[in-house]
C-alpha angles and dihedrals in degrees: 000000000000111000123228095167112151093022129113120211134190117209118190115214090017099151100090146353119014092353092055089046090053093047090049092052092050094048091048088055094053104265127137109232138203113201126195135196138137102259109074097193094048091043092053090049089054090049090050090052091051093045123275092223089065103026131062122195118214113179125205149102108303092218095051110104091207091055090048092052091046093052093048092048091047091054092051095043096044102037103019100244147028107222102155134041126191116192098203103148113107145126142135137269106215107251108168135287098269132037091238088058097040121130100236094209091055091044091052091048090055092051090048093050098047104032114016095047089052089056094050092047090053090048091051093047092046093052094041100047121323097072093061101029107027128224141151139288131201122192118202110227132164140233082245084081088069100041134069107216135162113273091007102093099108096041094044092047092049093050092045088053089048089057091056090042086058092053093046094049091047090059096042098046099040136150097019098044127038117208124197139153142217119218104203128205124208109324121186109239136142087266096054099034095087091057094045105042110106091014100068095117092050093047096046092042090080094045112088092207088055100226140085119253123259126216088248090062091060092039093057092050092049092048091053094050091049093049132087088251086075094046093128096047122091136145092027128127109207115212112223105180111119088255096302094141090057087073121075092204 
């Protein structure tokens, strides 16, 4: 198993789903981890499940610069460093099926959530530790960045921009900081379960590996990209989708 012993990571949106899967993978590989989310009580419960000796919960609004600075400072103060950043928070505000019908306010909110908050988190981590000491960043994208689907225009556009953001940062922050991404396919979480239940056969029918993803699948990929085993990889967005993008349908 890839070792992250001696490293401190910050995972945004680490309370549940893919974020919790990422945090779990990092802890299993020896890292100390700061997780963030809005709900303080639920976040603390997640930290307790992961192991409070290795995990610190810092609650707040992911887009709030003050919260970002506080979380970065807490990592450094509590664990002594902030070597690794995972921009996991994302999602979509429903904005209409077609671009010509899109609610611009909702569209803008989706861009802010998926792209702009990733930028401000990187800025906070750079100023708080990475700029002086180096490290690695992984941005969580989606195969939606590579597909044009109904009602997915804002989310897909935001994630496509995040992929280029990853490439741009990789050039700008090299050689001290490596920056990569993971484009996830359909992962079964509490958030996605309502849209998948009763449609499992249809969803998996277009996945060559014939199963939905699990948070651990994404977590393992993130852990690898953050580790020294990926020390000559930067600017790359790794697709983790069971082969879904190999199908045109």
